[in-house]
Short mmCIF file of C-alpha atoms in Angstrom, two decimals:
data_model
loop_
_atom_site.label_atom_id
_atom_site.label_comp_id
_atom_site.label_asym_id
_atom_site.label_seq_id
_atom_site.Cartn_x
_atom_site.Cartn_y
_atom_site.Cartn_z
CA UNK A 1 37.28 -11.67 7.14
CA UNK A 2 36.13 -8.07 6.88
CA UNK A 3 32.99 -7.02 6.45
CA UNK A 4 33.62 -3.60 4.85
CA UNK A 5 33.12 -1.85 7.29
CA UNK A 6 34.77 0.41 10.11
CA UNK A 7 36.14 -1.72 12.72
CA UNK A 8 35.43 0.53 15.59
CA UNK A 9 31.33 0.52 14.66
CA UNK A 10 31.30 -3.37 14.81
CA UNK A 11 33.12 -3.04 18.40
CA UNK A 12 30.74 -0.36 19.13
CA UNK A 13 27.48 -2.24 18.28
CA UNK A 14 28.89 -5.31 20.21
CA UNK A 15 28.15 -7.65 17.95
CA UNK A 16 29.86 -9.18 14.98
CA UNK A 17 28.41 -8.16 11.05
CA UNK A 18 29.21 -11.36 9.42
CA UNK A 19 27.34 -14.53 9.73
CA UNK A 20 24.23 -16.64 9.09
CA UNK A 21 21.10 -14.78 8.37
CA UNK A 22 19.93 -16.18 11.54
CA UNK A 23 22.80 -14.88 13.93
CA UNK A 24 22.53 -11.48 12.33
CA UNK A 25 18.69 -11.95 12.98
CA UNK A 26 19.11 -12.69 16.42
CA UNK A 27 21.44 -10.14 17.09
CA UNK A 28 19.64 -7.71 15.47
CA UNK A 29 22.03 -6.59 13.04
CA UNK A 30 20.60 -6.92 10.01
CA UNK A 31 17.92 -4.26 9.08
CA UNK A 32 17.01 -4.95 6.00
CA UNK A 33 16.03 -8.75 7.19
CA UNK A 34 13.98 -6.36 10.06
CA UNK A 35 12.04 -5.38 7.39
CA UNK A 36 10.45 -9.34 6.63
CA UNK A 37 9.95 -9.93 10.46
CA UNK A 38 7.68 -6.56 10.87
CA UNK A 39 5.68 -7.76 7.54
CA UNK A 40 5.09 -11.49 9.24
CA UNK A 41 3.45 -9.20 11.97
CA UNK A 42 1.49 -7.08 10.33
CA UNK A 43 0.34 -10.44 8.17
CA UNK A 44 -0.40 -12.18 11.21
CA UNK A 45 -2.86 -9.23 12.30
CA UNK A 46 -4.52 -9.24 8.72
CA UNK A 47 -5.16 -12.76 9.62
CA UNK A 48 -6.28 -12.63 12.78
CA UNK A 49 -8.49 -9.18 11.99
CA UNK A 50 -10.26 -12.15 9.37
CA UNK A 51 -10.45 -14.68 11.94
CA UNK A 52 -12.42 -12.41 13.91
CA UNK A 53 -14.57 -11.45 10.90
CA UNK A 54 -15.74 -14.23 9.54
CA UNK A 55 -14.96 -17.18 12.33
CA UNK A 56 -14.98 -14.67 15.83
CA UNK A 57 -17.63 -16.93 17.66
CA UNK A 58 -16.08 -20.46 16.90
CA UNK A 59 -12.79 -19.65 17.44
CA UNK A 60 -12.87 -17.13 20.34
CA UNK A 61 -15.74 -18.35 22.43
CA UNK A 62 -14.10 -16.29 25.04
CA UNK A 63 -14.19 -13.64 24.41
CA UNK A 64 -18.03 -13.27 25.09
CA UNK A 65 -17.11 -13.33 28.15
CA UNK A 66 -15.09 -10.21 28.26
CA UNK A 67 -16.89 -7.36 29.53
CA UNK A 68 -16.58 -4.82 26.77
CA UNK A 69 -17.92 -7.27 24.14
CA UNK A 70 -22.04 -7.74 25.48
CA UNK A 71 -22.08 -11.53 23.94
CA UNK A 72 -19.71 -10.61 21.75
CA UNK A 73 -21.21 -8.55 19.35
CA UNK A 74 -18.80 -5.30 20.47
CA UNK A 75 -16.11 -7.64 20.08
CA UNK A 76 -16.35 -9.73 16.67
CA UNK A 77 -17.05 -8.86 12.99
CA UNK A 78 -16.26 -4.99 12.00
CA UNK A 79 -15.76 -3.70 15.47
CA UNK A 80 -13.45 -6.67 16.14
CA UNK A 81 -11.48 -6.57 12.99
CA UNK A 82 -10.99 -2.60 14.32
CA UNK A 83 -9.80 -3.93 17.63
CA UNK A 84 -7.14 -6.00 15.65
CA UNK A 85 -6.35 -3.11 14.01
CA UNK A 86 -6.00 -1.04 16.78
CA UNK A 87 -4.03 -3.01 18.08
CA UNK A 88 -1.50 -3.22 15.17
CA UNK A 89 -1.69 0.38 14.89
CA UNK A 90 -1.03 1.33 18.29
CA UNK A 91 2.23 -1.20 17.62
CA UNK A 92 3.87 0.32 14.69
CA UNK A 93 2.69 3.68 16.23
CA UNK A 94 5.19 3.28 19.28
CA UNK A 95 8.16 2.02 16.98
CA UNK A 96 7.61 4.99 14.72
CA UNK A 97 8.04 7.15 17.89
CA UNK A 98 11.24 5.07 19.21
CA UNK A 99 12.75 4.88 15.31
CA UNK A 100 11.69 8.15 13.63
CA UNK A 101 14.97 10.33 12.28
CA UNK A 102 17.20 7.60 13.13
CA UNK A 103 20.04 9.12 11.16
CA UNK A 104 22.77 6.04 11.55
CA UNK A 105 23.24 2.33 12.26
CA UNK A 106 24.97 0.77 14.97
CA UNK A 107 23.21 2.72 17.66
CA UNK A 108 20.35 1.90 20.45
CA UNK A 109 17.24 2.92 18.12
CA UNK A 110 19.17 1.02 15.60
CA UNK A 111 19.25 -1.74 17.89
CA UNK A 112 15.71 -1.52 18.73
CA UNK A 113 14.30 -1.65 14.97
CA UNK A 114 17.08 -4.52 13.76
CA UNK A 115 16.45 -6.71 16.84
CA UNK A 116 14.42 -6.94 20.37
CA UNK A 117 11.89 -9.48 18.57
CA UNK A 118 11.07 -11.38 22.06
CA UNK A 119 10.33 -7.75 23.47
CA UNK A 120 8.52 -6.49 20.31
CA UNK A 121 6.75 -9.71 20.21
CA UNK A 122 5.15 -9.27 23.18
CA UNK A 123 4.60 -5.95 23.11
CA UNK A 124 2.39 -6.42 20.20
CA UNK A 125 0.47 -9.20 21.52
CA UNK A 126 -0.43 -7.26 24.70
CA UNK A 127 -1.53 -4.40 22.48
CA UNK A 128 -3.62 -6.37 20.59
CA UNK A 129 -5.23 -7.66 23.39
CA UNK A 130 -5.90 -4.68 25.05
CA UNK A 131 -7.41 -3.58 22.07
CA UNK A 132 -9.97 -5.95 23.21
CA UNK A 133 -10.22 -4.38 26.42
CA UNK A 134 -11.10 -0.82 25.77
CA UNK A 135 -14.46 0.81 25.79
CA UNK A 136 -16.91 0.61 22.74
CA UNK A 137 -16.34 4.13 21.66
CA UNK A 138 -13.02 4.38 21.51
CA UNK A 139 -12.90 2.01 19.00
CA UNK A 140 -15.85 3.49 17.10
CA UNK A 141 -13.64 6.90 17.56
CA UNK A 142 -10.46 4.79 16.01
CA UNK A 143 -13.04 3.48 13.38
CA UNK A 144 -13.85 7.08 12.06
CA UNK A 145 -10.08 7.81 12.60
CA UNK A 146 -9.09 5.04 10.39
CA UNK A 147 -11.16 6.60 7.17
CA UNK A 148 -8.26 9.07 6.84
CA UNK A 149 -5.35 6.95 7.86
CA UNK A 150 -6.38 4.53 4.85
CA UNK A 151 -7.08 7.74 2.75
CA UNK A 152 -3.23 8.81 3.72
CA UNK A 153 -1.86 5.27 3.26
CA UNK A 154 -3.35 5.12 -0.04
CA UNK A 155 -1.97 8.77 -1.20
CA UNK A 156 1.37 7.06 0.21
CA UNK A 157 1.24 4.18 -2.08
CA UNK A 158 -0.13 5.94 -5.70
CA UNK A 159 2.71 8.32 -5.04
CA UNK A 160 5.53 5.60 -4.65
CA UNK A 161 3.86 3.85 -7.48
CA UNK A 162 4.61 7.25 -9.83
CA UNK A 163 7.86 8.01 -8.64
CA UNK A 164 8.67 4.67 -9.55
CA UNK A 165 7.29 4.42 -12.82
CA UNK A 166 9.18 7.89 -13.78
CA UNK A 167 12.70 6.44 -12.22
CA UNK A 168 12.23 3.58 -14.35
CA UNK A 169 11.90 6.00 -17.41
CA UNK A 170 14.62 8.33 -16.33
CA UNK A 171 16.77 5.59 -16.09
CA UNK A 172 15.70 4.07 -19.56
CA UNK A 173 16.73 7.76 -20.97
CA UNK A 174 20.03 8.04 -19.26
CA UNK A 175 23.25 9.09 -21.95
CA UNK A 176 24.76 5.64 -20.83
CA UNK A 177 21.92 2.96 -21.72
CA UNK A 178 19.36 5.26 -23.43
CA UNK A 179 20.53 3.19 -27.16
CA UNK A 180 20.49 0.01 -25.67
CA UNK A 181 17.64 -0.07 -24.07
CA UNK A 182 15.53 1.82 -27.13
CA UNK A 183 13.69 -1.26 -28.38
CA UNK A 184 13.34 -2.86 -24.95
CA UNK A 185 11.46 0.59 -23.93
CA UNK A 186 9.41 0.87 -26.88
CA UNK A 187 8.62 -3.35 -26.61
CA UNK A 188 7.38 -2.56 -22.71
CA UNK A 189 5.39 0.95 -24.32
CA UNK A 190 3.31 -0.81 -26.86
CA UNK A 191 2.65 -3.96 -24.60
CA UNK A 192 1.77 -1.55 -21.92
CA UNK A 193 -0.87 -0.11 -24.36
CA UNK A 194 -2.39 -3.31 -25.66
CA UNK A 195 -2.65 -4.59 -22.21
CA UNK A 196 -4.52 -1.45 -21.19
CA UNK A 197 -7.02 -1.79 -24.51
CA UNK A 198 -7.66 -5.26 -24.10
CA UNK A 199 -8.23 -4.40 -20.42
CA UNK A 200 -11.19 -1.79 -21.24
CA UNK A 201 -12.39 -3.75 -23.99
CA UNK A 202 -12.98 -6.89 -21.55
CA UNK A 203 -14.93 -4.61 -19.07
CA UNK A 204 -16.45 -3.08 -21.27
CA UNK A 205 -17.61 -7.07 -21.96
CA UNK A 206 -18.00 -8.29 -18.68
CA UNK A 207 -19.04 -4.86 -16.53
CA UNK A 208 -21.35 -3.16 -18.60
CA UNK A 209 -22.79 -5.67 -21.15
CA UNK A 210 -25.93 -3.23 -21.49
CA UNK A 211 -26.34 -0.01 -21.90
CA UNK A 212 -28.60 0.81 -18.80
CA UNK A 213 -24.79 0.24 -16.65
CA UNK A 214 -24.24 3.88 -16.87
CA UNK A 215 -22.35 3.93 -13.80
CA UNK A 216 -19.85 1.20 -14.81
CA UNK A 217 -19.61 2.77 -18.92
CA UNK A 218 -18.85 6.08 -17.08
CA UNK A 219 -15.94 4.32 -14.95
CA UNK A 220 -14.87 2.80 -17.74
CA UNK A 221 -14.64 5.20 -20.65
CA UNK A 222 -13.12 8.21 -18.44
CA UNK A 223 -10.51 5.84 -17.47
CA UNK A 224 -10.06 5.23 -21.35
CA UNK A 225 -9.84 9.59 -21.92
CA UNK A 226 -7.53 9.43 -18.85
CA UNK A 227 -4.92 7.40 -20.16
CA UNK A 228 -5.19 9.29 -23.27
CA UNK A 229 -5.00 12.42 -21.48
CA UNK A 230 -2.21 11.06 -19.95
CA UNK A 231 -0.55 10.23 -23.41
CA UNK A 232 -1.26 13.81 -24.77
CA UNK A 233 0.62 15.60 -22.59
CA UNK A 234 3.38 13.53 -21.99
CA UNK A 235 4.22 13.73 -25.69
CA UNK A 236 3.76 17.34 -25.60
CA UNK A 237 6.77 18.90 -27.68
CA UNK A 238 7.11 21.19 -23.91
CA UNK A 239 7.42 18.11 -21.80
CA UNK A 240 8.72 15.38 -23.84
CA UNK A 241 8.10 12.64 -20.79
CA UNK A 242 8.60 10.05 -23.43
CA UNK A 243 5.77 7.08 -23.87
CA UNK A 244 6.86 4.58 -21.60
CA UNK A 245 5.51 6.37 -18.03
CA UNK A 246 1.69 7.25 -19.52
CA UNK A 247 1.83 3.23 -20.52
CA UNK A 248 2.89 2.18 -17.66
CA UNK A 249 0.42 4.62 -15.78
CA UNK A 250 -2.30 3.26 -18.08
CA UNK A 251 -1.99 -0.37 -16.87
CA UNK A 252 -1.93 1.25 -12.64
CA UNK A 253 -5.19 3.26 -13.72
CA UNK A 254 -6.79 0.22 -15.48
CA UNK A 255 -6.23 -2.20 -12.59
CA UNK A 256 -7.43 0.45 -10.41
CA UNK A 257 -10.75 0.61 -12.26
CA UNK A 258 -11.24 -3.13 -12.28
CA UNK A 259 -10.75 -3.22 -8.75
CA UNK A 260 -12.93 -0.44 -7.95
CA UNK A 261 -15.74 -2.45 -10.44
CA UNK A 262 -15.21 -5.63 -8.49
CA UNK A 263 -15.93 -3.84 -5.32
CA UNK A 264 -19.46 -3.46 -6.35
CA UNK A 265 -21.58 -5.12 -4.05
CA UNK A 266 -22.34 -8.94 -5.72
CA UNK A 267 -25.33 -9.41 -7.16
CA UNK A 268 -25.49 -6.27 -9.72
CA UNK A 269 -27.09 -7.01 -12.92
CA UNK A 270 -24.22 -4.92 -14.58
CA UNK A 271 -21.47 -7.52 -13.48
CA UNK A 272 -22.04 -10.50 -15.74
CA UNK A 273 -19.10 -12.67 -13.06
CA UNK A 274 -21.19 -11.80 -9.93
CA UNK A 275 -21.82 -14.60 -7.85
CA UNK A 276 -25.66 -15.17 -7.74
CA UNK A 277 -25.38 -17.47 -4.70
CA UNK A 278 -24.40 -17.51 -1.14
CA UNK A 279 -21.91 -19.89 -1.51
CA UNK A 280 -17.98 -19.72 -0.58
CA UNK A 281 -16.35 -21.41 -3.91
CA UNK A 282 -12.72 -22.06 -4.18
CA UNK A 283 -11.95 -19.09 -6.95
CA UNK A 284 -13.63 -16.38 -4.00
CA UNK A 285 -11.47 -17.79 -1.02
CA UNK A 286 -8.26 -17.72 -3.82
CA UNK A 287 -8.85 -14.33 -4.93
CA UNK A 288 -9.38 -13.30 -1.25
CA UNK A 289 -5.71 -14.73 -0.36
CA UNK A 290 -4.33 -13.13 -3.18
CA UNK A 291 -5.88 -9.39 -2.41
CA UNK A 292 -4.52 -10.39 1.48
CA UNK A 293 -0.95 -11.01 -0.14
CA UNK A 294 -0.69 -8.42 -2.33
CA UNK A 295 -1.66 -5.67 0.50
CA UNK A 296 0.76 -6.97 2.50
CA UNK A 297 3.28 -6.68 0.20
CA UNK A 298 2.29 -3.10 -1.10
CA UNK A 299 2.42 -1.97 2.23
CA UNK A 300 6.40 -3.39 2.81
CA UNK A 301 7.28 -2.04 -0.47
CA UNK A 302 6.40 1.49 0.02
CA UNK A 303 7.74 1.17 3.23
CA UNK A 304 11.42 1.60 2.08
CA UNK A 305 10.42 3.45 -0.55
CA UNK A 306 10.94 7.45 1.69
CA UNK A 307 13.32 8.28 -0.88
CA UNK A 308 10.32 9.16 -3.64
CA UNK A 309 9.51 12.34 -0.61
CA UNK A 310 12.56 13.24 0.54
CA UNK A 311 13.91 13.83 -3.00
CA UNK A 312 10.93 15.62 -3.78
CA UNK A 313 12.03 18.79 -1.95
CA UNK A 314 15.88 18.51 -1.65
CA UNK A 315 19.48 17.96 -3.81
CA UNK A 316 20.67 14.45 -4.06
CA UNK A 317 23.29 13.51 -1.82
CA UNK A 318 25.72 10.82 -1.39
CA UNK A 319 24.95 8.47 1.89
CA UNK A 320 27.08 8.18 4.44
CA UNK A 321 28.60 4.75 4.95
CA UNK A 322 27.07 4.53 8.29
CA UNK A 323 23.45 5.78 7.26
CA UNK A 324 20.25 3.73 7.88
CA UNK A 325 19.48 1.63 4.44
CA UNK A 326 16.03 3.31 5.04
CA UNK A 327 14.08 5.33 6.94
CA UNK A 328 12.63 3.63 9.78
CA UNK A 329 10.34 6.08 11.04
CA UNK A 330 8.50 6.35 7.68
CA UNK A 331 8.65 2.60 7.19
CA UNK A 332 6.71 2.00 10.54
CA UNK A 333 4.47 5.14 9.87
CA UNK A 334 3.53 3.22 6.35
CA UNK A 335 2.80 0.23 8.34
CA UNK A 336 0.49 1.83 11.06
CA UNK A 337 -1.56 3.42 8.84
CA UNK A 338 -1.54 -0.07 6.25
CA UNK A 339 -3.22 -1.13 9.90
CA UNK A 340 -6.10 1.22 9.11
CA UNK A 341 -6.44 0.54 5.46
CA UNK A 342 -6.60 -3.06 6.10
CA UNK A 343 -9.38 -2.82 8.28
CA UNK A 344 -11.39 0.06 5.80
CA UNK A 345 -10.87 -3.14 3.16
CA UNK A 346 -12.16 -6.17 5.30
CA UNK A 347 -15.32 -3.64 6.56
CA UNK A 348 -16.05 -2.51 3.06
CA UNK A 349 -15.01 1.20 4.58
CA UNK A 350 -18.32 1.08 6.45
CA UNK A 351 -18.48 0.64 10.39
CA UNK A 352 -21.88 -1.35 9.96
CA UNK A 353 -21.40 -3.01 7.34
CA UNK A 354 -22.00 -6.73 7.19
CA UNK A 355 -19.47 -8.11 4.79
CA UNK A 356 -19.69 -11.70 3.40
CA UNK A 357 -17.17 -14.47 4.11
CA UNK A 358 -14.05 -14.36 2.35
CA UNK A 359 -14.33 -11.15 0.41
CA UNK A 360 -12.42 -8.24 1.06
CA UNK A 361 -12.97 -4.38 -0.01
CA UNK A 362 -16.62 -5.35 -1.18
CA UNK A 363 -19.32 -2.16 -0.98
CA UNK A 364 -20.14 0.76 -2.97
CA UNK A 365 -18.25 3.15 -0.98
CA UNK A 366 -15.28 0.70 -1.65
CA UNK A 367 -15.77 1.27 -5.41
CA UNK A 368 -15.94 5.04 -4.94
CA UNK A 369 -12.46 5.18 -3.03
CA UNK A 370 -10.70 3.15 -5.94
CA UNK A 371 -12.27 5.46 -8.26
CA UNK A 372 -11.26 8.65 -6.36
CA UNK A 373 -8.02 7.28 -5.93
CA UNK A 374 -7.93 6.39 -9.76
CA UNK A 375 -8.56 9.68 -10.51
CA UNK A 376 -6.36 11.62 -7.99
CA UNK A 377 -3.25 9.25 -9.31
CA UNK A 378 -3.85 10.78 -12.94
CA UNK A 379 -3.57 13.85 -10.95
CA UNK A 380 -1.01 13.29 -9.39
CA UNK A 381 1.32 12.35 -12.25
CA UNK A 382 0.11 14.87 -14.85
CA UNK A 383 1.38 17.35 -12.10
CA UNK A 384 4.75 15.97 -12.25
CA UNK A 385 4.83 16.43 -15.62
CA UNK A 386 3.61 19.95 -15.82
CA UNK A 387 5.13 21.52 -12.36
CA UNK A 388 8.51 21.66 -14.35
CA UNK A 389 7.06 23.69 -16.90
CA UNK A 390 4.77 25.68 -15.11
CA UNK A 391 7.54 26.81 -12.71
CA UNK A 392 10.03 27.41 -15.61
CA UNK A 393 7.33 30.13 -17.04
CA UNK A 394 6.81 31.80 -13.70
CA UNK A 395 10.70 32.36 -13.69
CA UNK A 396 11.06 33.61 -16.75
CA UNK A 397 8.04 36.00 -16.15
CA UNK A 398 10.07 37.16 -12.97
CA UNK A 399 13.57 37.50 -14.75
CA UNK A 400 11.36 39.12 -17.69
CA UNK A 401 10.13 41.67 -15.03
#
């Protein structure tokens, strides 16, 4: 049988291209099944960063007896869910250094991302517990460190997130499918925008049911101007981005807002769903798996995403048949710094901050980062849409001169 493709790179890599999913696993010749194995990983250090959290002294008795961890106070809740993350940061760190610019498959660093998963397996376990072995201030260093890798990691995302959402439209107004696919665009437009009104109108209802929540009517009516901002100049005769991408953009900036709402510390008279008690109910530990699951899977799908950057800033080409599916050394950069943002979520973004069982992302500088980033997405995307034009007028004012 022949796997499409040259017979002198299978010889090369040694290994045959056809098979099970599990001899191409163990063989390491499938990269795009890499790509589940490395997201199992950085899952199990989300859980184990919680563990620590929440459960640290039951389950790793221990480690009060290391020496860097005084009773284990240096080594359980926010300083150890930074060890964990340390840990899984100094991991993806080295296979971003042994991957990066890997320009073709069927070679060593090929090899190395695609397979080696008894090596790599151990090599993240020992990092992660030598994470538990270094001094006190290098992991308060790493903590302060881990502000801006989140910050970038976030910037990372909201970007993949837009160059999606205009793909999607540019391929919706391509000459082949652009008559087929007019209703189906202008069905996902208007649902888009009822979505995003009922959305306001329900926090408006549950997150500022008086008018003393200044702070939470101010979240949510800017984000309300936004999106019509948004609308405005996409529509603008000089633009003409169409109406599905500010729709679309509207429901990312909504959910944003409720998310940066939710983060406000329990308890607030302004958020009518707060729990008023201590306890752990089953709705808080299934919203806290689902947040868990969903950054997990943000952070694997803007790992293959390098494609929104490198077009950015050069031509379109055609791949070669022997290129990498995607580009490992961003993927694993994604992934290391999804190591910081993970821990900024289950610390509340504050180094002392004592965060309550089963919540993630839960403090007002939490709700002030998904704001910012709310904000600096609109940003984002309303520069897309006007960089075109701008840049056309500063050529014409140079031809003109």
């Amino acid at each position: 049988m022949e796997s499409g493709l040259p017979s002198n790179l299978n010889e090369d890599h040694g290994v045959p291209k056809v098979g099970s999913w599990f001899a191409q696993f163990r063989n390491g010749s499938n990269p795009w099944m890499a790509r589940y194995v490395y997201a199992l990983i950085f899952l199990a250090s989300n859980l184990l960063a919680w563990a620590v959290r929440d459960y640290g002294r039951n389950a790793f008795p221990e480690m009060e007896k290391l020496k860097n961890c005084r009773g284990g106070r240096r080594c359980l809740g926010a300083e150890g869910v930074l060890r964990v993350s340390l840990g899984c940061f100094a991991f993806f760190s080295v296979m971003f250094l042994s991957t990066a610019r890997t320009p073709k498959m069927y070679n060593c660093r090929d090899s190395w991302h695609s397979g080696w998963w008894s090596a790599k397996i151990a090599l993240w376990i020992a990092l992660t517990a030598t994470a538990f072995l270094v001094p006190t201030f290098i992991v308060q260093i790493y903590g302060e460190i881990a502000h801006f890798g989140a910050g970038v990691f976030l910037l990372v995302q909201l970007v993949s997130v837009i160059s999606f959402i205009t793909w999607l439209n540019d391929w919706c107004q391509s000459d082949k499918i652009s008559e087929k696919c007019r209703m189906h665009v202008m069905s996902l437009a208007t649902a888009s925008y009822v979505i995003c009104i009922v959305g306001i109108v329900m926090m408006y209802i549950w997150y500022a049911p008086e008018s003393s929540c200044l702070l939470n009517i101010f979240f949510i009516t800017w984000t309300l101007v936004l999106i019509q901002l948004m609308t405005s100049i996409s529509l603008h005769s000089k633009v003409n981005a169409g109406i599905l991408t500010p729709g679309l953009m509207g429901l990312y900036v909504v959910f944003i807002c409720w998310c940066a709402i939710r983060s406000e510390p329990a308890g607030e008279n302004c958020i009518r769903k707060a729990e008023e008690s201590n306890r752990t109910d089953w709705l808080t530990i299934i919203s806290f798996v689902i947040a868990l699951l969903a950054m997990v899977i943000a952070t694997f799908s803007t790992g293959i995403d390098s494609q929104c950057f490198q077009l950015q800033f050069r031509k379109k080409e055609a791949p070669a048949e022997d290129a990498v599916p995607y580009g490992y050394g961003f993927f694993h950069f994604v992934f290391a710094t999804g190591a910081m943002y993970f821990a900024m979520l289950l610390i509340g973004w504050n180094t002392h901050h004592i965060i309550k069982k089963w919540t993630i992302d839960v403090g007002w500088t939490s709700t002030w980062v998904r704001i910012v980033n709310e904000w600096l997405a609109v940003g984002v995307y309303l520069w897309m849409l006007l960089a075109p034009v701008i840049l056309l007028r500063f050529r014409q004012a140079s031809e003109g001169a």
